[in-house]
CSV table of C-alpha atoms in Angstrom, one decimal:
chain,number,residue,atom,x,y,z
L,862,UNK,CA,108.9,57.6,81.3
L,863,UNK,CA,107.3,59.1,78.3
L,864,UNK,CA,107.5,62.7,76.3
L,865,UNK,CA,104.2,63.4,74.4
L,866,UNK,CA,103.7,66.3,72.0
L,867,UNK,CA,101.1,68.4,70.7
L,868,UNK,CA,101.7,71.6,68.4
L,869,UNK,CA,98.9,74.4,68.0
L,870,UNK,CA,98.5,77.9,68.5
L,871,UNK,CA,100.4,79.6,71.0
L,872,UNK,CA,97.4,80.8,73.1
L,873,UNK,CA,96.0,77.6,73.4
L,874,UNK,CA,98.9,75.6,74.4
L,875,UNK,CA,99.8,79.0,76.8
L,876,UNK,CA,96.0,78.0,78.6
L,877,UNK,CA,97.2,74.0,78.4
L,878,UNK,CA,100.1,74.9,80.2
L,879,UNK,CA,98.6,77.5,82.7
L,880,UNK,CA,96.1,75.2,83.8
L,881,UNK,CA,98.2,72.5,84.4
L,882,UNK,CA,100.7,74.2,87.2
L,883,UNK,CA,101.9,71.0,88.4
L,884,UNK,CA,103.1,69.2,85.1
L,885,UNK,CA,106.4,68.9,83.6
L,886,UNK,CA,105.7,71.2,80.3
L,887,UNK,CA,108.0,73.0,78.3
L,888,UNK,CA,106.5,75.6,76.0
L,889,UNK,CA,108.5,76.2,72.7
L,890,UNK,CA,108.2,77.3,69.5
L,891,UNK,CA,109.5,78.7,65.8
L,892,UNK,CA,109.0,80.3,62.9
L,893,UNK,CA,106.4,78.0,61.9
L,894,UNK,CA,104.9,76.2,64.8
L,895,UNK,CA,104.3,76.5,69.0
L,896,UNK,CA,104.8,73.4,70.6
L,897,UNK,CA,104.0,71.6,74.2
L,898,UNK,CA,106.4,68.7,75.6
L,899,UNK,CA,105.1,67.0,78.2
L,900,UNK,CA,107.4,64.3,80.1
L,901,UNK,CA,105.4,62.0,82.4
L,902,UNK,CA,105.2,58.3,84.0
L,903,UNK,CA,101.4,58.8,83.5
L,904,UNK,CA,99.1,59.2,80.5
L,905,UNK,CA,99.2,62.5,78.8
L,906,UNK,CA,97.0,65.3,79.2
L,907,UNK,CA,97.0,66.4,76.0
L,908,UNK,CA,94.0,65.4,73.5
L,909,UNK,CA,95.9,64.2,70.7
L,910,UNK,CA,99.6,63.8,71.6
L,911,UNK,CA,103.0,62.4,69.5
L,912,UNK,CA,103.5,59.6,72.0
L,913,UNK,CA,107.0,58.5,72.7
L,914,UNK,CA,108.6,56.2,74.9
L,915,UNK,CA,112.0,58.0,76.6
L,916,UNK,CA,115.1,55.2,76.1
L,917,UNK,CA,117.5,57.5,77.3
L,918,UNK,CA,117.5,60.7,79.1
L,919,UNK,CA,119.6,62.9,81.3
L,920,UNK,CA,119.3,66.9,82.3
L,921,UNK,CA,115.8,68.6,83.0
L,922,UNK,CA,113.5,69.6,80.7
L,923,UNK,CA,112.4,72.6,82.7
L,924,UNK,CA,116.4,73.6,82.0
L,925,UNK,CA,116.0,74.2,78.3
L,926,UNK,CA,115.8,77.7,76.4
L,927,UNK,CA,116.8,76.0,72.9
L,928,UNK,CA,115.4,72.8,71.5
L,929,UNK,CA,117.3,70.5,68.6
L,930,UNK,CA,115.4,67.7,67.7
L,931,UNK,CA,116.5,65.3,65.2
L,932,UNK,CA,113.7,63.2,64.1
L,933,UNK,CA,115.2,59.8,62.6
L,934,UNK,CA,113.1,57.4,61.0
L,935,UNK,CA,114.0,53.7,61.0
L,936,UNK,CA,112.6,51.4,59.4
L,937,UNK,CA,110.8,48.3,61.7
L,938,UNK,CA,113.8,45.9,61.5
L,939,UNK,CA,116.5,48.4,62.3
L,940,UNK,CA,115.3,49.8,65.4
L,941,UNK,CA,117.2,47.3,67.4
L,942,UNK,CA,120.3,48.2,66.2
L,943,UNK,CA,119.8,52.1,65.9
L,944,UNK,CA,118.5,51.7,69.9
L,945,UNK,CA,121.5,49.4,70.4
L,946,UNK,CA,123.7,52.2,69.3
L,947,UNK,CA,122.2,55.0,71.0
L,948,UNK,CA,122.4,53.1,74.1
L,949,UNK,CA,126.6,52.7,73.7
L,950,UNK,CA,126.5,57.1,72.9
L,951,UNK,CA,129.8,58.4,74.0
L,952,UNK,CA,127.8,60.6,76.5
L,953,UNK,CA,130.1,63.7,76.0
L,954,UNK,CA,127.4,65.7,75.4
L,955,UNK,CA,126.8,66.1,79.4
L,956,UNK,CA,129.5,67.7,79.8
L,957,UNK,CA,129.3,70.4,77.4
L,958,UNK,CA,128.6,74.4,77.8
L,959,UNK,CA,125.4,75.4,77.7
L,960,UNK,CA,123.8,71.8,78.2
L,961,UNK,CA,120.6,71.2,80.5
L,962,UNK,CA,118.9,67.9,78.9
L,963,UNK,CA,118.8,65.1,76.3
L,964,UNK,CA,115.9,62.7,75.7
L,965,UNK,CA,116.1,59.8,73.4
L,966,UNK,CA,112.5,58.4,71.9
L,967,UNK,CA,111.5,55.9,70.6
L,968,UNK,CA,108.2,56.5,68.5
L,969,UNK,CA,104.7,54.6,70.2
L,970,UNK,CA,103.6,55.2,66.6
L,971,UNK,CA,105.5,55.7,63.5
L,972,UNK,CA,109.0,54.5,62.5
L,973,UNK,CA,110.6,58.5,63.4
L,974,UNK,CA,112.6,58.9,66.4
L,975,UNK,CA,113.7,62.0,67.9
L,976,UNK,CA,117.0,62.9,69.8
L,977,UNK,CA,115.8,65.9,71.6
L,978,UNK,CA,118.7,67.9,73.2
L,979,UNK,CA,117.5,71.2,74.8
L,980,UNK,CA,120.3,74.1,75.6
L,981,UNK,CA,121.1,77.2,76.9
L,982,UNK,CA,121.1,78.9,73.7
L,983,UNK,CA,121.2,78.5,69.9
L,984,UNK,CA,125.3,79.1,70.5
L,985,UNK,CA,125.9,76.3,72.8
L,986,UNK,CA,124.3,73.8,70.2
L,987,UNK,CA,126.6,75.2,67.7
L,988,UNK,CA,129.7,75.6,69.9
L,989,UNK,CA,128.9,71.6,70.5
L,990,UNK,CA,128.3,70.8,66.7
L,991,UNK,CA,131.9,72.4,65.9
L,992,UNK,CA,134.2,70.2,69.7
L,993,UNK,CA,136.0,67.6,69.5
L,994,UNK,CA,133.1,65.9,71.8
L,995,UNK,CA,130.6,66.2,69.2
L,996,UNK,CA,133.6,65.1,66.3
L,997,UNK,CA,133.8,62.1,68.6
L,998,UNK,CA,130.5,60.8,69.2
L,999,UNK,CA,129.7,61.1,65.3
L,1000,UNK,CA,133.0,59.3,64.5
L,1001,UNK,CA,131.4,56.0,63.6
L,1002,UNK,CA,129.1,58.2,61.2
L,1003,UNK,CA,129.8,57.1,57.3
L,1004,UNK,CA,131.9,53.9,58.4
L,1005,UNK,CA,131.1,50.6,58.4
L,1006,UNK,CA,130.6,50.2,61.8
L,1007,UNK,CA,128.0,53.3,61.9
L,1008,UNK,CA,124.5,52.8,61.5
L,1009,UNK,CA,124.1,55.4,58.3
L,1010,UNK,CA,125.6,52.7,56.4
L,1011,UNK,CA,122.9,50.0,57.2
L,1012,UNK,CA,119.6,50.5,55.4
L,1013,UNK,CA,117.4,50.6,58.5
L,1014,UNK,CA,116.7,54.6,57.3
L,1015,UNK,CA,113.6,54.5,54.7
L,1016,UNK,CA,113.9,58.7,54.4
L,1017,UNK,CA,116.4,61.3,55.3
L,1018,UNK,CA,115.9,62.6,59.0
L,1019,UNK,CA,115.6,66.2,59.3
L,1020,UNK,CA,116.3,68.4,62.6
L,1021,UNK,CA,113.7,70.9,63.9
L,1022,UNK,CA,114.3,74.1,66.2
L,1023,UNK,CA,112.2,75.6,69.0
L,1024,UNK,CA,112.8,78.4,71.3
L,1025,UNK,CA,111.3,78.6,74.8
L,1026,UNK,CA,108.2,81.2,75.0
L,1027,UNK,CA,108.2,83.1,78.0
L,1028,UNK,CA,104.7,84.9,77.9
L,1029,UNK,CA,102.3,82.9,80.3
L,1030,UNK,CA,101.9,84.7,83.2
């Protein structure tokens, strides 16, 4: 399975999207940007898409009103070990409130992974950030046995925010 993005304005992914009925496409966007996911087995229908590779995944796409990405980058000789670690996750997050879907991707270009985790709302993600579940999948984080402390991170990750638009018609 792959994701691919593509960001532009929001008419013009709003026409991407309406003529393309039948695709998995999620709509989002922020303050600053409108986005288009688009999750497929086949190549993307976008012109110029952020290809990823999905590692992981569970929940729907369509299910999601509140996107968290983290975008991770790793350097070339740590991605077996960050992908090592992501595929032993805890997988608590399931089974939290407000959860529809998680996607784990692994970068076709680039060295920057994302962990995309979609919600209900902005409150569920932050209900999560402050369990015991999310206390327990990070527990690793800042020990010897977490990846933070290996070097395989070149450049700070950074988390990104998008909200579902509901005006196509």
């Amino acid at each position: 399975m792959n994701l691919y993005i593509t960001y532009g304005t929001n008419d013009y992914l709003a026409k991407i999207k309406k003529d393309h009925p039948d695709k998995n496409l999620l709509h989002m966007e922020n303050a600053d940007t409108t986005v288009l996911f688009h999750e497929t087995t086949e190549q993307s229908i976008f012109n110029e898409p952020k290809k990823y590779e999905v590692l992981d995944s569970s929940g729907e796409l369509s299910n999601g009103l509140y996107a968290v990405l983290n975008n991770i980058p790793v350097t070339e000789e740590g991605k077996p070990l960050f992908e090592k670690r992501f595929s032993e996750r805890a997988r608590l997050i399931e089974n939290e409130p407000g959860f529809s879907a998680i996607r784990v991707l692994r970068p076709k270009n680039g060295d920057t992974y994302i962990i995309l985790t979609l919600w209900e709302n902005e409150q569920y993600f932050k209900a999560w950030q402050e369990s015991k579940a999310y206390e327990n999948a990070h527990k690793k984080r800042g020990t010897s046995e977490g990846v933070d402390k290996h070097s395989i991170f070149p450049r700070p990750s950074y988390v990104t925010t998008y909200s579902l638009i509901n005006n196509e018609e």
